[in-house]
Each structure stands twice: as structure tokens, then as C-alpha cells.
Short mmCIF file of C-alpha atoms and ligand atoms in Angstrom, two decimals:
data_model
loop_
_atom_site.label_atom_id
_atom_site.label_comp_id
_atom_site.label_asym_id
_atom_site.label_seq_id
_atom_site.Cartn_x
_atom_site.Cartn_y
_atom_site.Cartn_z
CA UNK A 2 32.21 26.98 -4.78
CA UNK A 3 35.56 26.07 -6.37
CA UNK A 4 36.81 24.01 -3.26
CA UNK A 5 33.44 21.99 -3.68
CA UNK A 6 33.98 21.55 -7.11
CA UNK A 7 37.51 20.56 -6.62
CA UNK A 8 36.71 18.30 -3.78
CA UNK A 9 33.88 16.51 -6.14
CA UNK A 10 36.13 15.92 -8.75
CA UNK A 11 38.27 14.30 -6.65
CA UNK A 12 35.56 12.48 -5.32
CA UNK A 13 34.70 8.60 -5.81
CA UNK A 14 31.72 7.84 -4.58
CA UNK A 15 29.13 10.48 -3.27
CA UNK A 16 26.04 10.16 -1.36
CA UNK A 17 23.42 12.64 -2.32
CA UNK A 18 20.62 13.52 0.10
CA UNK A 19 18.10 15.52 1.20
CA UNK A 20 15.28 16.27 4.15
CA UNK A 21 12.87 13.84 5.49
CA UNK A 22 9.01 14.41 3.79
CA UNK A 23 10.79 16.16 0.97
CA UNK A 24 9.23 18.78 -1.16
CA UNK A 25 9.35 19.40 -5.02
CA UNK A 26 13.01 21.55 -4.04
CA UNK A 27 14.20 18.44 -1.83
CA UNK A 28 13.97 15.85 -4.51
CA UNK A 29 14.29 18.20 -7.93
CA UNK A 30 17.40 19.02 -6.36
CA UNK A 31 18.94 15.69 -5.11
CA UNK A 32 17.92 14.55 -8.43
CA UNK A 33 19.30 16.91 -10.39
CA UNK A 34 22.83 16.89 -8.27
CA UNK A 35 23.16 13.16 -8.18
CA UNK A 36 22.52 13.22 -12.32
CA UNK A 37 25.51 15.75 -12.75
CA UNK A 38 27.63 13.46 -10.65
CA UNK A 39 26.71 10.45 -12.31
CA UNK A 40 27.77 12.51 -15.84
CA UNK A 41 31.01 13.44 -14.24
CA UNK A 42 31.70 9.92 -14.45
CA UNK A 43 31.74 9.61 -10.57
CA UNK A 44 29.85 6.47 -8.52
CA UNK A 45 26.73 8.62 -6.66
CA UNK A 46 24.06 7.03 -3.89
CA UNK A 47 20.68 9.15 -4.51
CA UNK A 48 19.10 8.84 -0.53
CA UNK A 49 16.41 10.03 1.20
CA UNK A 50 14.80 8.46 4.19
CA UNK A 51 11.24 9.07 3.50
CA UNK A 52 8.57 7.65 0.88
CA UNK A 53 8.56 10.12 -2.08
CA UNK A 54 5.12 11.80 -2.53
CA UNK A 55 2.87 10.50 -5.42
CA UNK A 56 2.93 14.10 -6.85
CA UNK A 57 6.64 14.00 -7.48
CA UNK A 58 7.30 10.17 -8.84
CA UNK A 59 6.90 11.63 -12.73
CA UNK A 60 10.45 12.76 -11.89
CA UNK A 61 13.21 11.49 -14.08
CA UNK A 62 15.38 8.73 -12.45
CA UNK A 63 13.23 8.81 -9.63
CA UNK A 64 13.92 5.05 -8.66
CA UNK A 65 17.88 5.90 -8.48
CA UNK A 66 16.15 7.18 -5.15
CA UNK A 67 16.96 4.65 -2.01
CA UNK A 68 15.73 5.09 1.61
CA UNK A 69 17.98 2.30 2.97
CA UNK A 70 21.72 2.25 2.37
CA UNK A 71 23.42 -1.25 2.76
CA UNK A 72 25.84 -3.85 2.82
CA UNK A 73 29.39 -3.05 1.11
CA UNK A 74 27.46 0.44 -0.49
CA UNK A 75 28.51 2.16 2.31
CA UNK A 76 32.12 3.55 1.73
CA UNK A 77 31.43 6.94 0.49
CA UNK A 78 34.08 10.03 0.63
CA UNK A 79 31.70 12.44 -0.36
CA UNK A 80 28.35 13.59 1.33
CA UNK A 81 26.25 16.26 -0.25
CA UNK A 82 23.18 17.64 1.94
CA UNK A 83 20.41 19.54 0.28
CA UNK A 84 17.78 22.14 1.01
CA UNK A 85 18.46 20.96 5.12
CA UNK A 86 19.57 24.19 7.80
CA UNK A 87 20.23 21.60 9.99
CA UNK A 88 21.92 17.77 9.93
CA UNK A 89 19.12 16.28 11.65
CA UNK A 90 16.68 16.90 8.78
CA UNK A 91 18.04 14.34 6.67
CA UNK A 92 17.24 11.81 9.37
CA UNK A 93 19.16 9.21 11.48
CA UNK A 94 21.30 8.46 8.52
CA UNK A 95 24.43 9.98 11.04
CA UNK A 96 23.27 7.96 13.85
CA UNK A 97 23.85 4.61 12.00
CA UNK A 98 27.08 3.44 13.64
CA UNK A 99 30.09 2.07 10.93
CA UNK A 100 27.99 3.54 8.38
CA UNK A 101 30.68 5.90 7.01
CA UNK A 102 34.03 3.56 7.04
CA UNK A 103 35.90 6.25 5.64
CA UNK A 104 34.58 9.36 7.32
CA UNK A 105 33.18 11.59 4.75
CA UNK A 106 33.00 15.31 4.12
CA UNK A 107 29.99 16.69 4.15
CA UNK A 108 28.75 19.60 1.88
CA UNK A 109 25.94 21.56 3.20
CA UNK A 110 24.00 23.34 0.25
CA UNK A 111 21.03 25.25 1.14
CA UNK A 112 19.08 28.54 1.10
CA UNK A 113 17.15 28.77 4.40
CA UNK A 114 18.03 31.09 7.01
CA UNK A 115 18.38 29.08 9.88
CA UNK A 116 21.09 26.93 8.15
CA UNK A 117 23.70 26.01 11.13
CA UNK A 118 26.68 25.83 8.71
CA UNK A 119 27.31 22.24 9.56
CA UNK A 120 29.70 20.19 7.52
CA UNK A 121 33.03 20.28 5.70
CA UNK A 122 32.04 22.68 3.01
CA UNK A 123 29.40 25.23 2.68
CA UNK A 124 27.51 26.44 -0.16
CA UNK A 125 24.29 28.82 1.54
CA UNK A 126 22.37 31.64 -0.31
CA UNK A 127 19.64 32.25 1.69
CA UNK A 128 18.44 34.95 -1.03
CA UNK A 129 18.22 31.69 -3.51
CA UNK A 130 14.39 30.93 -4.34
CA UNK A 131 15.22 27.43 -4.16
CA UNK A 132 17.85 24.75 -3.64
CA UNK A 133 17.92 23.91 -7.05
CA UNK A 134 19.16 27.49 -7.67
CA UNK A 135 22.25 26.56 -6.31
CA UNK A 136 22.69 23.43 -7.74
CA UNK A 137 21.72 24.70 -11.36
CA UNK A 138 24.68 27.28 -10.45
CA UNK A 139 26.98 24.08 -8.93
CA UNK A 140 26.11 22.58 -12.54
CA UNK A 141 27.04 25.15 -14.41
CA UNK A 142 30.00 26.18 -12.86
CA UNK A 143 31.35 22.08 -13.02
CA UNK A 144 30.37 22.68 -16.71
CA UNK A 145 28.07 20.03 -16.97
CA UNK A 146 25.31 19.75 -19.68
CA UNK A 147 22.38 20.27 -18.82
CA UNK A 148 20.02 18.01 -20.64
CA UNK A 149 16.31 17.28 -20.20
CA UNK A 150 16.22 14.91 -17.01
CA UNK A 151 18.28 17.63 -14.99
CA UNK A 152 16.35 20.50 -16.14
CA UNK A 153 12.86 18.98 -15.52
CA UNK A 154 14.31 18.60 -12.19
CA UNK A 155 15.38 21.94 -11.46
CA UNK A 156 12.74 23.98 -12.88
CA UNK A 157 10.17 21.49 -10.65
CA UNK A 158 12.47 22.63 -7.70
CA UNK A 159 11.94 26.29 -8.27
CA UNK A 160 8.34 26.05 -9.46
CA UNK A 161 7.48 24.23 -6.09
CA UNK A 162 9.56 25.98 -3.96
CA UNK A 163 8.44 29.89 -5.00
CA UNK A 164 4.32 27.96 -4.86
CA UNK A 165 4.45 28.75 -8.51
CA UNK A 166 6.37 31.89 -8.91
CA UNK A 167 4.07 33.83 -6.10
CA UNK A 168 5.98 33.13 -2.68
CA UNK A 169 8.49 36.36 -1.56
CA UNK A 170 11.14 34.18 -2.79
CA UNK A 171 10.25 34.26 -6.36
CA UNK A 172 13.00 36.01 -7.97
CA UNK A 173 14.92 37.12 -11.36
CA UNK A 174 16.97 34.11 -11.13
CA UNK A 175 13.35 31.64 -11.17
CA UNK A 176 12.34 32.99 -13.78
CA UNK A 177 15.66 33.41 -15.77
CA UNK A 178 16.83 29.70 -15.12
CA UNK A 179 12.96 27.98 -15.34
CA UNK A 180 13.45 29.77 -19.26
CA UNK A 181 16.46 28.14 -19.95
CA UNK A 182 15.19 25.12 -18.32
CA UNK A 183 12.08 25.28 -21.26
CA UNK A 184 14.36 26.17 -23.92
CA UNK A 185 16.54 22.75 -23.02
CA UNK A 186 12.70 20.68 -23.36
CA UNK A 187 11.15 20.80 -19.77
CA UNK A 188 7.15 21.51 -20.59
CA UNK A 189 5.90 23.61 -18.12
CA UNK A 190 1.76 22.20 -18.22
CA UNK A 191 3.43 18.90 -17.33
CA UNK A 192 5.33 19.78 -14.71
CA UNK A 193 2.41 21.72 -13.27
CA UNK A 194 -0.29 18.81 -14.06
CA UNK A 195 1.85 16.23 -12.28
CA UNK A 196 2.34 19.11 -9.49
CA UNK A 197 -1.04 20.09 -8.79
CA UNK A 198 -2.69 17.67 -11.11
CA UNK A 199 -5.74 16.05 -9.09
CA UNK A 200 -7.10 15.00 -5.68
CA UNK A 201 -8.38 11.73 -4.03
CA UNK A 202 -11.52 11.92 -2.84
CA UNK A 203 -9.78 11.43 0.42
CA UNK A 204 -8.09 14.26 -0.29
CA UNK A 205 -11.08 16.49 -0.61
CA UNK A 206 -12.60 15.17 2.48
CA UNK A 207 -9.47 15.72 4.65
CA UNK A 208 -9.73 19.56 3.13
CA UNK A 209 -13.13 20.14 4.24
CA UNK A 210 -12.00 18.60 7.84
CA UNK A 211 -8.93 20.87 7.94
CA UNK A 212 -10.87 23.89 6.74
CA UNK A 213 -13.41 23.11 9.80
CA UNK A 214 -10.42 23.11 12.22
CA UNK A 215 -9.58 26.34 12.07
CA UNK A 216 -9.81 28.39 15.13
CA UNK A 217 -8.50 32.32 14.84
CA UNK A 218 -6.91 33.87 17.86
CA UNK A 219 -8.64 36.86 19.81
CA UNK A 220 -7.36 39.44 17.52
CA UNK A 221 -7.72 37.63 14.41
CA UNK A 222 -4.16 37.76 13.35
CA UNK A 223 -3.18 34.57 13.89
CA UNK A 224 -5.11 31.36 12.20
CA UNK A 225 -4.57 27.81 12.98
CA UNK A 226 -5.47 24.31 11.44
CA UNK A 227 -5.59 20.89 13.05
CA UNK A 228 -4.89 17.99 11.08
CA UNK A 229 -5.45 14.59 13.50
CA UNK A 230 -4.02 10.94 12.93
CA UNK A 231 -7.65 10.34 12.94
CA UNK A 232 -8.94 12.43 9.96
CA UNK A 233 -5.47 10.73 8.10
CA UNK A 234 -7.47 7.16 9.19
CA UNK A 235 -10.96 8.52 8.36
CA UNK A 236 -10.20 9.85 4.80
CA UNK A 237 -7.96 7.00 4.24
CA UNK A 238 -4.84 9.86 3.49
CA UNK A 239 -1.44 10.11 3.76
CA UNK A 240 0.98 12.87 5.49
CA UNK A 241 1.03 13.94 1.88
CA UNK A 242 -2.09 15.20 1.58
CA UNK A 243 -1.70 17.83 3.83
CA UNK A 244 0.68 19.45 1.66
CA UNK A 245 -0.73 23.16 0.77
CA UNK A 246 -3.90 23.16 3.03
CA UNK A 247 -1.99 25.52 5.38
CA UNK A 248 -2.17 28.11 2.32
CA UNK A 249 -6.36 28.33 3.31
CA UNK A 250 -5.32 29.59 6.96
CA UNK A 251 -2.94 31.59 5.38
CA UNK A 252 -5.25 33.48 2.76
CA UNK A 253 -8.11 34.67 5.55
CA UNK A 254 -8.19 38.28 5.68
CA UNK A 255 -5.67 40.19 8.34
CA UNK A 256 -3.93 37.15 9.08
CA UNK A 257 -0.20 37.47 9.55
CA UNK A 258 0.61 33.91 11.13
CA UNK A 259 -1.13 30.78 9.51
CA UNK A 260 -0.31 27.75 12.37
CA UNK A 261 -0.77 24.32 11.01
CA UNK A 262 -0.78 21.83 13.61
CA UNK A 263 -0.01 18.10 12.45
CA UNK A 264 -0.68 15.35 14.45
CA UNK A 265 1.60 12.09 13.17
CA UNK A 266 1.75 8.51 12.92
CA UNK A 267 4.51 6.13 12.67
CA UNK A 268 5.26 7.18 8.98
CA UNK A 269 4.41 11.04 9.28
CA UNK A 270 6.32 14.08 9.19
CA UNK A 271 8.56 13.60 11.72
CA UNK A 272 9.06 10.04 12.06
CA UNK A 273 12.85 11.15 11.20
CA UNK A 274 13.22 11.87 15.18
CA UNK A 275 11.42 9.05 16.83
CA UNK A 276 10.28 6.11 15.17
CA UNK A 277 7.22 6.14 17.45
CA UNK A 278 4.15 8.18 17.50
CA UNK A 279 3.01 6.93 21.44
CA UNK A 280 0.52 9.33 23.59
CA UNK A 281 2.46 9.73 26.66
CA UNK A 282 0.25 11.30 29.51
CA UNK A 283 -2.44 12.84 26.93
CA UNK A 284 1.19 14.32 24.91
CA UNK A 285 1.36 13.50 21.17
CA UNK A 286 3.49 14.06 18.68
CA UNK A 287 3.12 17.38 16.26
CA UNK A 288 4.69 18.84 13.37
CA UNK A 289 3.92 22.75 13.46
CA UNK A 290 4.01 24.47 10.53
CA UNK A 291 4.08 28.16 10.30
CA UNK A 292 3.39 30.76 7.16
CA UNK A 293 3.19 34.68 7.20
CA UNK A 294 2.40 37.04 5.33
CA UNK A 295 5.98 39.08 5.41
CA UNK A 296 5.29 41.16 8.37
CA UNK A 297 6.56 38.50 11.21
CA UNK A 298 9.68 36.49 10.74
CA UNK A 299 8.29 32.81 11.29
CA UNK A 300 11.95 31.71 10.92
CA UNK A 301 13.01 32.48 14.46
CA UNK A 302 9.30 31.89 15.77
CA UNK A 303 9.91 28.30 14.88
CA UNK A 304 14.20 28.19 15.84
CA UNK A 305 13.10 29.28 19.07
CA UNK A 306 10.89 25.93 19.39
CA UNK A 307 13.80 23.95 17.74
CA UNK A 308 12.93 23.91 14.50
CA UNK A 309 13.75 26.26 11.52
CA UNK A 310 13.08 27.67 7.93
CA UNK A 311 12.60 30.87 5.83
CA UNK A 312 11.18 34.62 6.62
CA UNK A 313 7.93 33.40 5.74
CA UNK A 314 7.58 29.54 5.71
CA UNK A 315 9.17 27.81 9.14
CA UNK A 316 8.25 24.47 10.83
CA UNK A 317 9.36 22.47 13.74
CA UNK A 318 8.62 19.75 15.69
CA UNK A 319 7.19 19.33 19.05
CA UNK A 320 5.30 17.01 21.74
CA UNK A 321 2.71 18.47 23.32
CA UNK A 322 -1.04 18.05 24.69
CA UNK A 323 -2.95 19.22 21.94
CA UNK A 324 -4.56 22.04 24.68
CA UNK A 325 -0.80 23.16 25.71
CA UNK A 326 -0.03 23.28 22.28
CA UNK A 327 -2.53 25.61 20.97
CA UNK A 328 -1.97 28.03 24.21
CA UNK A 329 1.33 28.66 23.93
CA UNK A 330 1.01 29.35 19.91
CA UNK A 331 -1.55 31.29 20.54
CA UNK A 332 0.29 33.37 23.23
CA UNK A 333 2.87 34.17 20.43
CA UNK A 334 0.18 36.98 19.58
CA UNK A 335 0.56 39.16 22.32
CA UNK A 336 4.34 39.90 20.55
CA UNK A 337 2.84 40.34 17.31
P1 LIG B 420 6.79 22.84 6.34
O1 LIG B 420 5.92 23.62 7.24
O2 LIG B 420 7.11 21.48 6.84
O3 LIG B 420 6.29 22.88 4.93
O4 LIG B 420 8.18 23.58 6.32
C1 LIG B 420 8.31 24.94 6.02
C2 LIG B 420 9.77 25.32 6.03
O5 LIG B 420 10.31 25.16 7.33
C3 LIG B 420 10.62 24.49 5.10
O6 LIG B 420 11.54 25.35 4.48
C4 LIG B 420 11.32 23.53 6.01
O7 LIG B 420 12.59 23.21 5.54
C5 LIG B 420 11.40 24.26 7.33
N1 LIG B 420 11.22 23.31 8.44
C6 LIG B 420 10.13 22.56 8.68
N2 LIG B 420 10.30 21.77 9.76
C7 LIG B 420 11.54 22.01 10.23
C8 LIG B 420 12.32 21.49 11.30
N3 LIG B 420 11.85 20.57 12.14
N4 LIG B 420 13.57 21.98 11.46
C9 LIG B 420 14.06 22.91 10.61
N5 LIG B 420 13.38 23.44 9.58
C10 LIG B 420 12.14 23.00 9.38
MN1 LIG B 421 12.47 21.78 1.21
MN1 LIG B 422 13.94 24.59 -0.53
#
């Protein structure tokens, strides 16, 4: 941590970013990183490549937030990479050629499992409930204030991140920092209104469709969802929406592996791979997302198909035939 801190001090201008379709963690902690920065007197880029989710945009600062980065505001020394085990989850920001005239370090800060230890510097505690564990300990240590804005961000990055303080990763530390977080003016039934506040009717409809979908496997361990492009189109919803419904697979009795299979469009979950969702001999393009409930590591379940995550939440992405697909998921039972 010190060589971080002494390499941002030294810093001039820092990018701050985070994964593609971020979560509550992914943008509570950019947020709240790129706000320290900005108090430490240095010039900070807030980035992320995808379209923030409605739940999240009460955030303060929220529009410091770009998804393109251009013209002369591209000499950065600094990179900082949040709540991402691998590069490729914040996009094709690398990829851009000239992009980095000055060839940055990188800081990788993060609390999954799978993290790959890319970049300069590292700063992983996979027993962390949440990113913004780490960065409320980054803040700390750099003796920053803490004032509202930052602390509304990190207590909505552990809140999210531990599903309300009842995920395995909910531990002393949530709790401890979220009460500091209250005592500096964050107000919790806000947070959680804005959070879990209310539904479209589109919303509702794409529920009952994804609650339809689900098929269980022959020994009822294993559940799994479908979510098409084409319920998206029919309930008039967003890749957004489909936050949380894998938590109904999840909840049926003796399941130990919820599978939510996503089907995407242009704009959907992983659109930071390829830019275009095309069938290609009846293959589409999925994002996979897998839950348990502690007994089976879904982490190396989904590194084995490329992608990554924690003990108990993992995704990855994948293109498939829809029929393919489901067998080999479902074959994953016969090790289980
Ligand atoms: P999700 O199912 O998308 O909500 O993701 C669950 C967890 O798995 C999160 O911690 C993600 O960071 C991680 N994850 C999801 N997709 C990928 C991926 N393609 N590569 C690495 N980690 C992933
Ligand atoms: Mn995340
Ligand atoms: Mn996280």
C-alpha cells in the first residue's frame, strides 16, 4: 500500500476505472477513489465503458463519469483498475492504439479470487467484502477526509456488494466502515430506496418470463434461468433489469448452483469483447452467470470457461447454441 500511495502522490494525472456493466462496488468505488484524488489536488479521468444503471445515477459526482476518453485528455501516468481480476474487464480501453502517450502504471485493486495480478502495483484482498473496502482503507491510509460524497459511495459499494449485508462476504469490516460511513451523513433508507427502490412494469414482466425459464437439472441441484434478447425487446428492458433475478434460481430448495444464462445485444453484458451480437450458425452470444450456495466453488467453475469471480458469485462469457450451452452446464452436475 505505501508504494501506491507514494506512486499517487507523485502522480499527475490518473485515470480511474472500473468493469464493464458495473455494479453498486464498480462505480461506489471508482467514485469514491477518483474523489480522494481529485482532494489530493491531483488531475483524475473517472471512466467506465458502459452506460451506468438507472439504480446507481443518485450517486454523487456521477457525471464526472466518461465512457469515451479523447483528444489531448489522454496523457495519463497513472491508471487505477477497480473491482476487475482480469484487464479485459474494463474493456478495450488497452486496445486503443496511442491512447497512453506516456505509458502508464497500472494499479490493480480488487478482492475477487481469480484476480491475475496484472499491472504495475497490486493491492488484492480477496477476504474484502467489497472493493470499496480497500479503497476506504487506500483513503484512509493517504489521510484523506472522508466527507459525505465519498462515504455515500463506499457504504453503497459494500451494501451492494454483500446483497445487503447477507452474501458470505458480509463481514466485521461492512459493518464497521458502513457505521462510520452513517456517522459522516450517508442515510442508509436512501441508499437502499435508490438501490432497490422500484420496478418498471417491464421489469416485472421480464421477472415472470425469467421465473418461467427455469429448468432444474436431473438431480435438482443445479437451477438455471434464460433471459433472451427477445424478452429484453418484448418487455421493452434493458441488460439492467436482469440484475438480481438470478437470486430466484438461487433460493429453490437443494440448489447448490443457480446458472443464469444471458442472451445479449449490441449494448449488453458483454459488448466489452465484441461489439457485435451476430448468430453465427444457430451460435449466440451469452453471459453466464453462476451463484452457490457455499458448497461448490463457482469461481473456478467459471475460470475454467474463461471467465472469473468469487467462491460464490462467478460469471463468464461464452458463444454457444443455446442447446450446447445448457448441456454442457448441465453436465457440470455429475462433479457436484
Ligand atoms: P455477474 O454474474 O455478472 O453478476 O458476476 C458475478 C461475479 O463474477 C462478479 O464478481 C464478476 O466480477 C465476476 N465475473 C462476471 N463475469 C466475468 C468475466 N467475464 N470474467 C471475470 N469475472 C467475471
Ligand atoms: Mn463488481
Ligand atoms: Mn466487487
Amino acid at each position: 500500500m505505501e508504494k501506491i500511495i507514494r506512486h499517487l502522490k507523485n502522480s499527475e494525472h490518473v485515470l480511474v476505472t472500473s468493469h464493464v456493466n458495473p455494479d453498486g462496488d464498480a462505480i461506489g468505488s471508482l467514485l469514491a477513489m477518483g474523489l480522494s484524488l481529485d482532494a489530493l489536488g491531483k488531475k483524475t479521468t473517472f471512466y467506465n465503458k458502459s452506460k451506468i444503471p438507472t439504480v446507481y445515477r443518485f450517486l454523487p459526482y456521477l457525471e464526472r463519469i466518461v465512457s469515451k476518453i479523447e483528444g489531448r485528455n489522454r496523457e495519463f501516468d497513472t491508471v487505477i483498475v477497480l473491482d476487475c481480476g482480469n484487464l479485459q474487464r474494463v474493456g478495450d480501453l488497452f486496445q486503443s492504439p496511442n491512447l497512453f502517450l506516456r505509458f502508464p502504471v497500472i494499479i490493480n485493486i480488487d478482492h475477487h479470487i481469480t484476480n491475475t495480478y496484472f499491472g504495475d502495483l497490486q493491492l488484492i484482498d480477496t477476504t474484502a467484502c467489497a472493493t470499496a473496502e480497500i479503497v476506504y482503507r487506500l483513503i484512509r491510509e493517504m489521510a484523506v477526509p472522508v466527507d459525505k460524497a465519498i462515504a455515500t459511495c463506499i457504504y453503497t459499494g459494500i451494501f451492494t456488494d454483500t446483497g445487503s449485508f447477507r452474501f458470505s462476504n458480509t463481514n466485521k469490516a461492512a459493518f464497521e466502515i458502513c457505521n462510520e460511513m452513517v456517522s459522516v451523513g450517508v442515510d442508509p433508507y436512501n441508499v437502499a430506496k435508490n438501490v432497490y427502490g422500484t420496478y418498471s412494469l417491464g421489469r416485472i414482466k421480464l421477472l415472470n418470463m425469467a421465473l418461467d425459464s427455469i429448468e432444474l437439472s436431473y438431480n435438482g441441484k443445479l437451477s438455471m434461468m434464460t433471459v433472451t434478447r427477445r424478452m429484453l425487446d418484448e418487455t421493452g428492458t434493458q441488460p439492467e433489469d436482469v440484475d438480481g433475478l438470478i437470486h430466484y434460481a438461487r433460493r429453490i430448495q437443494n440448489v447448490k448452483i443457480a446458472v443464469l444464462l444471458q442472451e445479449y445485444r449490441n449494448e449488453g453484458k458483454t459488448s466489452d469483447t465484441s461489439p457485435k451480437s451476430k448468430k453465427i450458425g444457430g451460435k449466440k452470444k451469452f453471459h453466464v452467470s453462476l451463484r452457490s450456495d457455499g458448497t461448490v466453488d463457482v469461481a473456478t467453475i467459471a475460470a475454467d470457461f474463461g471467465g472469473g469471480g468469487h467462491h460464490t458469485a462467478a460469471g463468464f462469457n461464452t458463444e454457444s447454441s443455446i442447446s450446447d450451452l445448457k448441456n454442457r452446464i448441465f453436465n457440470l452436475m455429475f462433479d457436484v
